[in-house]
């Protein structure tokens, strides 16, 4: 296989790239500078914590898509401590380091 | 305004713009470790799917969306029809429409070129960094400069990690658990934003729904969970309004 791949491959790349850009541009293009009605704007504000929580939770508590307390409790504790620190002091680096340190400490000790 | 004071104001604005850009750079440097394991995997997978090393690079640079890159290459590898592979990758990226809508409400007057730039670099990390910046009320005069500072770190580094995977087949030992920095970084970004009961309700419901719907195909569970979380947040709004007569 050459370093340039196949023609089909390039169609796939172009398709995903163009389509993804259109999704990204969708509402920015339509709505920028226009204010949505307050209830819709409020729903959008609440959608942000909702979608990020939905992104995060499975990555913390699921192992290969399965709920497994014995495999994931170190990750749960690490995430709780990182989240607690972020809530208390904010910042990004410290919660990250703390979370990874706690995770590895628990994994090493058990 | 005299010519001198005008020139002075322009220099000050350039200075503020530069400060905003570097604040964005600093805000996103911490995301770099979380890009390594996934970027490598995406690079390797793209080559395995027959895109070639340069195809892998182009995919990282122009799609610039890890989960959808992984889904696309997985479908191609499995011999799925081209249209199906592309459509599946796009469905994974539908959450970006939510970001796009939320971001549009943060903009006032923008040129088309500015809107194209906002859209081009819209990923989970740049979006949430911009939300956090907005929340803190920083660099209000130069939001795009801050955003481009974020992008200046994340976009090249994403391409770099994909290239390492594609050209060198590099891997991170699984025992490092480096991929766990992805949820940790989102936790660190989002938790300080949770200030009202409605937001906390939305996050808790989103988290539970995210797990319940996790097995839905092509991450559509994420969109469903977003809807559930938002509705719960709005419900908390309504209850608070009724019991206390206060607006959130």
PDB file of N, CA and C in Angstrom, chain A residues 2-6 8-11 13 15-17 19-21 23-25 27-28 31-36 42-44 46-47 49-58 62 75 82-83 86-87 92-93 96 100 103-104, chain B residues 30 50-55 58 62-64 82 89-90 93 95-97 100-101 104-105 107-108 115-116 119 122-123 175-177 180 184-187 190-192 198 202-203 206-207 210-211 214 225 230 233-234 237:
ATOM      1  N   UNK A   2       0.596   2.151  -0.892  1.00  0.00           N
ATOM      2  CA  UNK A   2       1.432   3.347  -0.996  1.00  0.00           C
ATOM      3  C   UNK A   2       1.128   4.325   0.143  1.00  0.00           C
ATOM      4  N   UNK A   3       2.060   5.269   0.314  1.00  0.00           N
ATOM      5  CA  UNK A   3       1.840   6.257   1.377  1.00  0.00           C
ATOM      6  C   UNK A   3       0.670   7.179   1.046  1.00  0.00           C
ATOM      7  N   UNK A   4       0.216   7.161  -0.211  1.00  0.00           N
ATOM      8  CA  UNK A   4      -0.894   8.034  -0.599  1.00  0.00           C
ATOM      9  C   UNK A   4      -2.242   7.340  -0.484  1.00  0.00           C
ATOM     10  N   UNK A   5      -2.261   6.025  -0.179  1.00  0.00           N
ATOM     11  CA  UNK A   5      -3.529   5.336  -0.014  1.00  0.00           C
ATOM     12  C   UNK A   5      -4.291   5.212  -1.321  1.00  0.00           C
ATOM     13  N   UNK A   6      -5.593   4.916  -1.207  1.00  0.00           N
ATOM     14  CA  UNK A   6      -6.420   4.667  -2.382  1.00  0.00           C
ATOM     15  C   UNK A   6      -7.281   5.877  -2.701  1.00  0.00           C
ATOM     16  N   UNK A   8     -10.494   5.804  -3.121  1.00  0.00           N
ATOM     17  CA  UNK A   8     -11.650   5.727  -2.221  1.00  0.00           C
ATOM     18  C   UNK A   8     -11.335   6.371  -0.871  1.00  0.00           C
ATOM     19  N   UNK A   9     -10.101   6.125  -0.422  1.00  0.00           N
ATOM     20  CA  UNK A   9      -9.685   6.702   0.853  1.00  0.00           C
ATOM     21  C   UNK A   9      -9.792   8.220   0.838  1.00  0.00           C
ATOM     22  N   UNK A  10      -9.369   8.820  -0.275  1.00  0.00           N
ATOM     23  CA  UNK A  10      -9.410  10.290  -0.359  1.00  0.00           C
ATOM     24  C   UNK A  10     -10.824  10.814  -0.454  1.00  0.00           C
ATOM     25  N   UNK A  11     -11.710  10.026  -1.066  1.00  0.00           N
ATOM     26  CA  UNK A  11     -13.123  10.437  -1.076  1.00  0.00           C
ATOM     27  C   UNK A  11     -13.666  10.437   0.356  1.00  0.00           C
ATOM     28  N   UNK A  13     -11.949  10.794   3.125  1.00  0.00           N
ATOM     29  CA  UNK A  13     -11.349  11.905   3.868  1.00  0.00           C
ATOM     30  C   UNK A  13     -12.066  13.212   3.532  1.00  0.00           C
ATOM     31  N   UNK A  15     -15.040  13.609   2.268  1.00  0.00           N
ATOM     32  CA  UNK A  15     -16.429  13.571   2.732  1.00  0.00           C
ATOM     33  C   UNK A  15     -16.546  13.915   4.206  1.00  0.00           C
ATOM     34  N   UNK A  16     -15.695  13.284   5.024  1.00  0.00           N
ATOM     35  CA  UNK A  16     -15.762  13.544   6.460  1.00  0.00           C
ATOM     36  C   UNK A  16     -15.341  14.985   6.769  1.00  0.00           C
ATOM     37  N   UNK A  17     -14.307  15.460   6.063  1.00  0.00           N
ATOM     38  CA  UNK A  17     -13.811  16.807   6.340  1.00  0.00           C
ATOM     39  C   UNK A  17     -14.847  17.872   5.976  1.00  0.00           C
ATOM     40  N   UNK A  19     -18.142  17.476   5.410  1.00  0.00           N
ATOM     41  CA  UNK A  19     -19.357  17.314   6.217  1.00  0.00           C
ATOM     42  C   UNK A  19     -19.178  17.848   7.629  1.00  0.00           C
ATOM     43  N   UNK A  20     -18.034  17.537   8.224  1.00  0.00           N
ATOM     44  CA  UNK A  20     -17.777  18.001   9.590  1.00  0.00           C
ATOM     45  C   UNK A  20     -17.686  19.517   9.639  1.00  0.00           C
ATOM     46  N   UNK A  21     -17.063  20.099   8.611  1.00  0.00           N
ATOM     47  CA  UNK A  21     -16.993  21.558   8.599  1.00  0.00           C
ATOM     48  C   UNK A  21     -18.391  22.173   8.519  1.00  0.00           C
ATOM     49  N   UNK A  23     -21.144  20.904   9.656  1.00  0.00           N
ATOM     50  CA  UNK A  23     -21.772  20.806  10.985  1.00  0.00           C
ATOM     51  C   UNK A  23     -21.240  21.918  11.878  1.00  0.00           C
ATOM     52  N   UNK A  24     -19.926  22.130  11.851  1.00  0.00           N
ATOM     53  CA  UNK A  24     -19.318  23.158  12.706  1.00  0.00           C
ATOM     54  C   UNK A  24     -19.825  24.550  12.342  1.00  0.00           C
ATOM     55  N   UNK A  25     -19.995  24.774  11.046  1.00  0.00           N
ATOM     56  CA  UNK A  25     -20.361  26.116  10.583  1.00  0.00           C
ATOM     57  C   UNK A  25     -21.865  26.360  10.719  1.00  0.00           C
ATOM     58  N   UNK A  27     -24.711  26.499  12.764  1.00  0.00           N
ATOM     59  CA  UNK A  27     -25.389  27.549  13.524  1.00  0.00           C
ATOM     60  C   UNK A  27     -24.554  28.814  13.620  1.00  0.00           C
ATOM     61  N   UNK A  28     -23.236  28.669  13.577  1.00  0.00           N
ATOM     62  CA  UNK A  28     -22.399  29.868  13.571  1.00  0.00           C
ATOM     63  C   UNK A  28     -22.750  30.697  12.337  1.00  0.00           C
ATOM     64  N   UNK A  31     -26.694  31.903  12.692  1.00  0.00           N
ATOM     65  CA  UNK A  31     -27.193  32.647  13.852  1.00  0.00           C
ATOM     66  C   UNK A  31     -26.265  33.721  14.379  1.00  0.00           C
ATOM     67  N   UNK A  32     -24.985  33.718  13.948  1.00  0.00           N
ATOM     68  CA  UNK A  32     -24.038  34.647  14.567  1.00  0.00           C
ATOM     69  C   UNK A  32     -24.585  36.065  14.509  1.00  0.00           C
ATOM     70  N   UNK A  33     -24.588  36.719  15.651  1.00  0.00           N
ATOM     71  CA  UNK A  33     -25.071  38.089  15.719  1.00  0.00           C
ATOM     72  C   UNK A  33     -26.574  38.183  15.913  1.00  0.00           C
ATOM     73  N   UNK A  34     -27.277  37.048  15.830  1.00  0.00           N
ATOM     74  CA  UNK A  34     -28.720  37.045  16.047  1.00  0.00           C
ATOM     75  C   UNK A  34     -29.016  36.398  17.388  1.00  0.00           C
ATOM     76  N   UNK A  35     -29.842  36.986  18.185  1.00  0.00           N
ATOM     77  CA  UNK A  35     -30.157  36.419  19.493  1.00  0.00           C
ATOM     78  C   UNK A  35     -31.345  35.472  19.397  1.00  0.00           C
ATOM     79  N   UNK A  36     -31.182  34.291  19.960  1.00  0.00           N
ATOM     80  CA  UNK A  36     -32.282  33.345  19.999  1.00  0.00           C
ATOM     81  C   UNK A  36     -33.254  33.772  21.087  1.00  0.00           C
ATOM     82  N   UNK A  42     -31.530  29.667  26.896  1.00  0.00           N
ATOM     83  CA  UNK A  42     -31.359  29.032  28.212  1.00  0.00           C
ATOM     84  C   UNK A  42     -31.120  27.527  28.037  1.00  0.00           C
ATOM     85  N   UNK A  43     -31.887  26.897  27.149  1.00  0.00           N
ATOM     86  CA  UNK A  43     -31.707  25.460  26.895  1.00  0.00           C
ATOM     87  C   UNK A  43     -30.284  25.192  26.398  1.00  0.00           C
ATOM     88  N   UNK A  44     -29.778  26.068  25.549  1.00  0.00           N
ATOM     89  CA  UNK A  44     -28.419  25.887  25.025  1.00  0.00           C
ATOM     90  C   UNK A  44     -27.376  25.998  26.128  1.00  0.00           C
ATOM     91  N   UNK A  46     -27.801  25.180  29.204  1.00  0.00           N
ATOM     92  CA  UNK A  46     -27.855  23.958  30.017  1.00  0.00           C
ATOM     93  C   UNK A  46     -27.357  22.750  29.238  1.00  0.00           C
ATOM     94  N   UNK A  47     -27.401  22.828  27.911  1.00  0.00           N
ATOM     95  CA  UNK A  47     -26.935  21.702  27.095  1.00  0.00           C
ATOM     96  C   UNK A  47     -25.430  21.490  27.257  1.00  0.00           C
ATOM     97  N   UNK A  49     -23.265  21.783  30.115  1.00  0.00           N
ATOM     98  CA  UNK A  49     -22.906  20.810  31.153  1.00  0.00           C
ATOM     99  C   UNK A  49     -23.473  19.421  30.892  1.00  0.00           C
ATOM    100  N   UNK A  50     -24.675  19.367  30.300  1.00  0.00           N
ATOM    101  CA  UNK A  50     -25.304  18.060  30.056  1.00  0.00           C
ATOM    102  C   UNK A  50     -24.459  17.220  29.097  1.00  0.00           C
ATOM    103  N   UNK A  51     -24.003  17.811  28.004  1.00  0.00           N
ATOM    104  CA  UNK A  51     -23.302  17.021  26.988  1.00  0.00           C
ATOM    105  C   UNK A  51     -21.895  16.647  27.471  1.00  0.00           C
ATOM    106  N   UNK A  52     -21.242  17.538  28.205  1.00  0.00           N
ATOM    107  CA  UNK A  52     -19.907  17.192  28.692  1.00  0.00           C
ATOM    108  C   UNK A  52     -19.967  16.129  29.788  1.00  0.00           C
ATOM    109  N   UNK A  53     -21.001  16.210  30.638  1.00  0.00           N
ATOM    110  CA  UNK A  53     -21.170  15.164  31.645  1.00  0.00           C
ATOM    111  C   UNK A  53     -21.424  13.822  30.965  1.00  0.00           C
ATOM    112  N   UNK A  54     -22.201  13.862  29.880  1.00  0.00           N
ATOM    113  CA  UNK A  54     -22.504  12.632  29.147  1.00  0.00           C
ATOM    114  C   UNK A  54     -21.270  12.083  28.426  1.00  0.00           C
ATOM    115  N   UNK A  55     -20.373  12.970  28.045  1.00  0.00           N
ATOM    116  CA  UNK A  55     -19.103  12.537  27.451  1.00  0.00           C
ATOM    117  C   UNK A  55     -18.220  11.867  28.496  1.00  0.00           C
ATOM    118  N   UNK A  56     -18.152  12.508  29.682  1.00  0.00           N
ATOM    119  CA  UNK A  56     -17.175  12.115  30.695  1.00  0.00           C
ATOM    120  C   UNK A  56     -17.552  10.822  31.404  1.00  0.00           C
ATOM    121  N   UNK A  57     -18.812  10.721  31.833  1.00  0.00           N
ATOM    122  CA  UNK A  57     -19.201   9.644  32.747  1.00  0.00           C
ATOM    123  C   UNK A  57     -18.883   8.254  32.205  1.00  0.00           C
ATOM    124  N   UNK A  58     -19.237   7.933  30.952  1.00  0.00           N
ATOM    125  CA  UNK A  58     -18.895   6.600  30.447  1.00  0.00           C
ATOM    126  C   UNK A  58     -17.388   6.349  30.431  1.00  0.00           C
ATOM    127  N   UNK A  62     -17.113   3.109  32.775  1.00  0.00           N
ATOM    128  CA  UNK A  62     -17.277   1.908  31.967  1.00  0.00           C
ATOM    129  C   UNK A  62     -15.922   1.342  31.535  1.00  0.00           C
ATOM    130  N   UNK A  75     -10.627   4.796  38.962  1.00  0.00           N
ATOM    131  CA  UNK A  75     -10.896   5.933  38.076  1.00  0.00           C
ATOM    132  C   UNK A  75     -11.959   6.847  38.663  1.00  0.00           C
ATOM    133  N   UNK A  82     -10.106  14.853  41.442  1.00  0.00           N
ATOM    134  CA  UNK A  82      -9.769  15.899  40.460  1.00  0.00           C
ATOM    135  C   UNK A  82     -10.899  16.928  40.368  1.00  0.00           C
ATOM    136  N   UNK A  83     -12.150  16.428  40.324  1.00  0.00           N
ATOM    137  CA  UNK A  83     -13.305  17.328  40.252  1.00  0.00           C
ATOM    138  C   UNK A  83     -13.430  18.171  41.506  1.00  0.00           C
ATOM    139  N   UNK A  86     -10.826  20.856  41.365  1.00  0.00           N
ATOM    140  CA  UNK A  86     -11.193  21.872  40.364  1.00  0.00           C
ATOM    141  C   UNK A  86     -12.298  22.783  40.901  1.00  0.00           C
ATOM    142  N   UNK A  87     -13.236  22.205  41.638  1.00  0.00           N
ATOM    143  CA  UNK A  87     -14.331  22.980  42.203  1.00  0.00           C
ATOM    144  C   UNK A  87     -13.810  23.943  43.268  1.00  0.00           C
ATOM    145  N   UNK A  92      -6.356  23.784  35.728  1.00  0.00           N
ATOM    146  CA  UNK A  92      -6.442  22.621  34.865  1.00  0.00           C
ATOM    147  C   UNK A  92      -5.329  21.632  35.177  1.00  0.00           C
ATOM    148  N   UNK A  93      -4.128  22.171  35.312  1.00  0.00           N
ATOM    149  CA  UNK A  93      -2.962  21.307  35.476  1.00  0.00           C
ATOM    150  C   UNK A  93      -3.037  20.508  36.773  1.00  0.00           C
ATOM    151  N   UNK A  96      -5.562  17.670  36.855  1.00  0.00           N
ATOM    152  CA  UNK A  96      -5.078  16.592  35.979  1.00  0.00           C
ATOM    153  C   UNK A  96      -3.999  15.766  36.673  1.00  0.00           C
ATOM    154  N   UNK A 100      -4.349  11.855  37.955  1.00  0.00           N
ATOM    155  CA  UNK A 100      -3.481  10.789  37.462  1.00  0.00           C
ATOM    156  C   UNK A 100      -2.658  10.179  38.598  1.00  0.00           C
ATOM    157  N   UNK A 103      -4.954   7.946  40.624  1.00  0.00           N
ATOM    158  CA  UNK A 103      -5.248   6.728  39.858  1.00  0.00           C
ATOM    159  C   UNK A 103      -4.079   5.737  39.941  1.00  0.00           C
ATOM    160  N   UNK A 104      -2.865   6.241  39.702  1.00  0.00           N
ATOM    161  CA  UNK A 104      -1.708   5.340  39.702  1.00  0.00           C
ATOM    162  C   UNK A 104      -1.363   4.849  41.092  1.00  0.00           C
TER     163      UNK A 104
ATOM    164  N   UNK B  30      -2.275  22.285  28.522  1.00  0.00           N
ATOM    165  CA  UNK B  30      -2.553  21.173  29.435  1.00  0.00           C
ATOM    166  C   UNK B  30      -3.344  20.047  28.786  1.00  0.00           C
ATOM    167  N   UNK B  50      -6.173   1.769   4.908  1.00  0.00           N
ATOM    168  CA  UNK B  50      -5.793   1.957   3.507  1.00  0.00           C
ATOM    169  C   UNK B  50      -5.760   3.407   3.063  1.00  0.00           C
ATOM    170  N   UNK B  51      -5.739   4.335   4.006  1.00  0.00           N
ATOM    171  CA  UNK B  51      -5.687   5.745   3.614  1.00  0.00           C
ATOM    172  C   UNK B  51      -4.269   6.188   3.279  1.00  0.00           C
ATOM    173  N   UNK B  52      -3.286   5.371   3.627  1.00  0.00           N
ATOM    174  CA  UNK B  52      -1.893   5.761   3.417  1.00  0.00           C
ATOM    175  C   UNK B  52      -1.455   6.746   4.487  1.00  0.00           C
ATOM    176  N   UNK B  53      -0.136   6.897   4.634  1.00  0.00           N
ATOM    177  CA  UNK B  53       0.384   7.791   5.669  1.00  0.00           C
ATOM    178  C   UNK B  53      -0.065   9.235   5.452  1.00  0.00           C
ATOM    179  N   UNK B  54      -0.040   9.665   4.184  1.00  0.00           N
ATOM    180  CA  UNK B  54      -0.432  11.055   3.917  1.00  0.00           C
ATOM    181  C   UNK B  54      -1.938  11.251   4.026  1.00  0.00           C
ATOM    182  N   UNK B  55      -2.667  10.172   3.715  1.00  0.00           N
ATOM    183  CA  UNK B  55      -4.112  10.225   3.938  1.00  0.00           C
ATOM    184  C   UNK B  55      -4.429  10.387   5.419  1.00  0.00           C
ATOM    185  N   UNK B  58      -3.875  13.963   6.299  1.00  0.00           N
ATOM    186  CA  UNK B  58      -4.944  14.820   5.776  1.00  0.00           C
ATOM    187  C   UNK B  58      -6.211  14.655   6.606  1.00  0.00           C
ATOM    188  N   UNK B  62      -7.825  17.843   8.346  1.00  0.00           N
ATOM    189  CA  UNK B  62      -9.032  18.456   7.783  1.00  0.00           C
ATOM    190  C   UNK B  62     -10.330  17.972   8.426  1.00  0.00           C
ATOM    191  N   UNK B  63     -10.353  16.740   8.949  1.00  0.00           N
ATOM    192  CA  UNK B  63     -11.540  16.340   9.709  1.00  0.00           C
ATOM    193  C   UNK B  63     -11.375  16.848  11.139  1.00  0.00           C
ATOM    194  N   UNK B  64     -10.165  16.681  11.717  1.00  0.00           N
ATOM    195  CA  UNK B  64      -9.825  17.250  13.020  1.00  0.00           C
ATOM    196  C   UNK B  64     -10.893  16.901  14.047  1.00  0.00           C
ATOM    197  N   UNK B  82     -18.584   3.276   1.108  1.00  0.00           N
ATOM    198  CA  UNK B  82     -17.972   4.572   1.370  1.00  0.00           C
ATOM    199  C   UNK B  82     -18.950   5.558   2.020  1.00  0.00           C
ATOM    200  N   UNK B  89     -19.323   8.614  10.417  1.00  0.00           N
ATOM    201  CA  UNK B  89     -18.393   9.566  11.017  1.00  0.00           C
ATOM    202  C   UNK B  89     -19.070  10.899  11.302  1.00  0.00           C
ATOM    203  N   UNK B  90     -19.930  11.316  10.376  1.00  0.00           N
ATOM    204  CA  UNK B  90     -20.608  12.607  10.548  1.00  0.00           C
ATOM    205  C   UNK B  90     -21.595  12.581  11.710  1.00  0.00           C
ATOM    206  N   UNK B  93     -20.141  13.391  14.862  1.00  0.00           N
ATOM    207  CA  UNK B  93     -19.809  14.806  15.045  1.00  0.00           C
ATOM    208  C   UNK B  93     -21.007  15.719  15.237  1.00  0.00           C
ATOM    209  N   UNK B  95     -22.658  16.383  17.749  1.00  0.00           N
ATOM    210  CA  UNK B  95     -22.614  17.205  18.956  1.00  0.00           C
ATOM    211  C   UNK B  95     -22.026  18.581  18.669  1.00  0.00           C
ATOM    212  N   UNK B  96     -21.219  18.663  17.601  1.00  0.00           N
ATOM    213  CA  UNK B  96     -20.625  19.953  17.261  1.00  0.00           C
ATOM    214  C   UNK B  96     -21.665  20.966  16.812  1.00  0.00           C
ATOM    215  N   UNK B  97     -22.832  20.488  16.352  1.00  0.00           N
ATOM    216  CA  UNK B  97     -23.914  21.418  16.013  1.00  0.00           C
ATOM    217  C   UNK B  97     -24.392  22.123  17.283  1.00  0.00           C
ATOM    218  N   UNK B 100     -21.850  24.656  18.004  1.00  0.00           N
ATOM    219  CA  UNK B 100     -21.988  25.728  17.024  1.00  0.00           C
ATOM    220  C   UNK B 100     -23.108  26.682  17.431  1.00  0.00           C
ATOM    221  N   UNK B 101     -24.237  26.109  17.871  1.00  0.00           N
ATOM    222  CA  UNK B 101     -25.376  26.939  18.284  1.00  0.00           C
ATOM    223  C   UNK B 101     -25.028  27.748  19.535  1.00  0.00           C
ATOM    224  N   UNK B 104     -22.666  30.529  18.675  1.00  0.00           N
ATOM    225  CA  UNK B 104     -23.269  31.627  17.892  1.00  0.00           C
ATOM    226  C   UNK B 104     -23.863  32.677  18.817  1.00  0.00           C
ATOM    227  N   UNK B 105     -24.292  32.258  20.009  1.00  0.00           N
ATOM    228  CA  UNK B 105     -24.891  33.208  20.944  1.00  0.00           C
ATOM    229  C   UNK B 105     -23.835  34.004  21.707  1.00  0.00           C
ATOM    230  N   UNK B 107     -21.402  35.441  20.028  1.00  0.00           N
ATOM    231  CA  UNK B 107     -20.815  36.366  19.053  1.00  0.00           C
ATOM    232  C   UNK B 107     -21.720  37.556  18.856  1.00  0.00           C
ATOM    233  N   UNK B 108     -21.118  38.705  18.637  1.00  0.00           N
ATOM    234  CA  UNK B 108     -21.930  39.842  18.245  1.00  0.00           C
ATOM    235  C   UNK B 108     -21.652  40.121  16.771  1.00  0.00           C
ATOM    236  N   UNK B 115     -16.174  34.074  11.173  1.00  0.00           N
ATOM    237  CA  UNK B 115     -17.073  32.938  11.416  1.00  0.00           C
ATOM    238  C   UNK B 115     -16.468  31.636  10.883  1.00  0.00           C
ATOM    239  N   UNK B 116     -15.800  31.725   9.739  1.00  0.00           N
ATOM    240  CA  UNK B 116     -15.140  30.532   9.177  1.00  0.00           C
ATOM    241  C   UNK B 116     -14.053  30.034  10.130  1.00  0.00           C
ATOM    242  N   UNK B 119     -15.569  28.298  13.131  1.00  0.00           N
ATOM    243  CA  UNK B 119     -16.071  26.975  12.766  1.00  0.00           C
ATOM    244  C   UNK B 119     -14.930  25.985  12.539  1.00  0.00           C
ATOM    245  N   UNK B 122     -13.496  24.283  15.739  1.00  0.00           N
ATOM    246  CA  UNK B 122     -14.464  23.939  16.779  1.00  0.00           C
ATOM    247  C   UNK B 122     -14.349  22.462  17.163  1.00  0.00           C
ATOM    248  N   UNK B 123     -13.735  22.204  18.292  1.00  0.00           N
ATOM    249  CA  UNK B 123     -13.686  20.851  18.869  1.00  0.00           C
ATOM    250  C   UNK B 123     -14.057  20.958  20.347  1.00  0.00           C
ATOM    251  N   UNK B 175      -0.631   0.667  30.313  1.00  0.00           N
ATOM    252  CA  UNK B 175      -0.554   0.769  31.777  1.00  0.00           C
ATOM    253  C   UNK B 175      -0.380   2.215  32.248  1.00  0.00           C
ATOM    254  N   UNK B 176       0.031   3.093  31.330  1.00  0.00           N
ATOM    255  CA  UNK B 176       0.143   4.510  31.725  1.00  0.00           C
ATOM    256  C   UNK B 176      -1.224   5.161  31.944  1.00  0.00           C
ATOM    257  N   UNK B 177      -2.257   4.574  31.354  1.00  0.00           N
ATOM    258  CA  UNK B 177      -3.619   5.100  31.487  1.00  0.00           C
ATOM    259  C   UNK B 177      -3.723   6.543  31.010  1.00  0.00           C
ATOM    260  N   UNK B 180      -6.920   8.354  30.193  1.00  0.00           N
ATOM    261  CA  UNK B 180      -7.807   8.821  31.268  1.00  0.00           C
ATOM    262  C   UNK B 180      -7.702  10.334  31.469  1.00  0.00           C
ATOM    263  N   UNK B 184     -10.572  13.437  32.651  1.00  0.00           N
ATOM    264  CA  UNK B 184     -10.093  14.323  33.729  1.00  0.00           C
ATOM    265  C   UNK B 184     -10.049  15.781  33.280  1.00  0.00           C
ATOM    266  N   UNK B 185      -9.584  16.011  32.052  1.00  0.00           N
ATOM    267  CA  UNK B 185      -9.484  17.401  31.593  1.00  0.00           C
ATOM    268  C   UNK B 185     -10.876  18.016  31.439  1.00  0.00           C
ATOM    269  N   UNK B 186     -11.851  17.234  30.984  1.00  0.00           N
ATOM    270  CA  UNK B 186     -13.209  17.771  30.865  1.00  0.00           C
ATOM    271  C   UNK B 186     -13.814  18.031  32.249  1.00  0.00           C
ATOM    272  N   UNK B 187     -13.539  17.119  33.192  1.00  0.00           N
ATOM    273  CA  UNK B 187     -14.024  17.323  34.565  1.00  0.00           C
ATOM    274  C   UNK B 187     -13.478  18.646  35.111  1.00  0.00           C
ATOM    275  N   UNK B 190     -15.309  21.597  33.406  1.00  0.00           N
ATOM    276  CA  UNK B 190     -16.758  21.771  33.555  1.00  0.00           C
ATOM    277  C   UNK B 190     -17.179  21.999  35.006  1.00  0.00           C
ATOM    278  N   UNK B 191     -16.525  21.307  35.950  1.00  0.00           N
ATOM    279  CA  UNK B 191     -16.963  21.398  37.353  1.00  0.00           C
ATOM    280  C   UNK B 191     -17.021  22.846  37.863  1.00  0.00           C
ATOM    281  N   UNK B 192     -15.997  23.683  37.587  1.00  0.00           N
ATOM    282  CA  UNK B 192     -16.102  25.064  38.082  1.00  0.00           C
ATOM    283  C   UNK B 192     -17.231  25.868  37.432  1.00  0.00           C
ATOM    284  N   UNK B 198     -29.808  24.327  38.453  1.00  0.00           N
ATOM    285  CA  UNK B 198     -30.232  23.879  37.125  1.00  0.00           C
ATOM    286  C   UNK B 198     -29.063  23.268  36.361  1.00  0.00           C
ATOM    287  N   UNK B 202     -28.701  19.454  35.217  1.00  0.00           N
ATOM    288  CA  UNK B 202     -28.447  19.102  33.818  1.00  0.00           C
ATOM    289  C   UNK B 202     -27.240  18.177  33.705  1.00  0.00           C
ATOM    290  N   UNK B 203     -26.180  18.479  34.479  1.00  0.00           N
ATOM    291  CA  UNK B 203     -24.962  17.663  34.422  1.00  0.00           C
ATOM    292  C   UNK B 203     -25.210  16.257  34.968  1.00  0.00           C
ATOM    293  N   UNK B 206     -27.406  14.370  32.596  1.00  0.00           N
ATOM    294  CA  UNK B 206     -26.618  14.076  31.402  1.00  0.00           C
ATOM    295  C   UNK B 206     -25.649  12.924  31.648  1.00  0.00           C
ATOM    296  N   UNK B 207     -25.041  12.919  32.833  1.00  0.00           N
ATOM    297  CA  UNK B 207     -24.081  11.865  33.165  1.00  0.00           C
ATOM    298  C   UNK B 207     -24.756  10.498  33.209  1.00  0.00           C
ATOM    299  N   UNK B 210     -25.926   9.552  29.793  1.00  0.00           N
ATOM    300  CA  UNK B 210     -24.772   9.229  28.957  1.00  0.00           C
ATOM    301  C   UNK B 210     -24.348   7.777  29.124  1.00  0.00           C
ATOM    302  N   UNK B 211     -24.434   7.274  30.348  1.00  0.00           N
ATOM    303  CA  UNK B 211     -24.069   5.874  30.611  1.00  0.00           C
ATOM    304  C   UNK B 211     -25.166   4.940  30.093  1.00  0.00           C
ATOM    305  N   UNK B 214     -25.096   4.717  26.345  1.00  0.00           N
ATOM    306  CA  UNK B 214     -23.745   4.604  25.788  1.00  0.00           C
ATOM    307  C   UNK B 214     -23.669   3.635  24.617  1.00  0.00           C
ATOM    308  N   UNK B 225     -28.529  11.947  25.464  1.00  0.00           N
ATOM    309  CA  UNK B 225     -28.211  12.315  26.845  1.00  0.00           C
ATOM    310  C   UNK B 225     -28.187  13.828  27.008  1.00  0.00           C
ATOM    311  N   UNK B 230     -30.553  18.527  29.358  1.00  0.00           N
ATOM    312  CA  UNK B 230     -31.081  19.882  29.157  1.00  0.00           C
ATOM    313  C   UNK B 230     -32.500  19.989  29.697  1.00  0.00           C
ATOM    314  N   UNK B 233     -32.479  20.141  33.408  1.00  0.00           N
ATOM    315  CA  UNK B 233     -32.057  21.482  33.817  1.00  0.00           C
ATOM    316  C   UNK B 233     -33.189  22.489  33.704  1.00  0.00           C
ATOM    317  N   UNK B 234     -33.937  22.427  32.598  1.00  0.00           N
ATOM    318  CA  UNK B 234     -35.071  23.346  32.399  1.00  0.00           C
ATOM    319  C   UNK B 234     -36.166  23.094  33.438  1.00  0.00           C
ATOM    320  N   UNK B 237     -35.163  24.704  36.586  1.00  0.00           N
ATOM    321  CA  UNK B 237     -35.487  26.131  36.388  1.00  0.00           C
ATOM    322  C   UNK B 237     -36.940  26.405  36.751  1.00  0.00           C
TER     323      UNK B 237
END
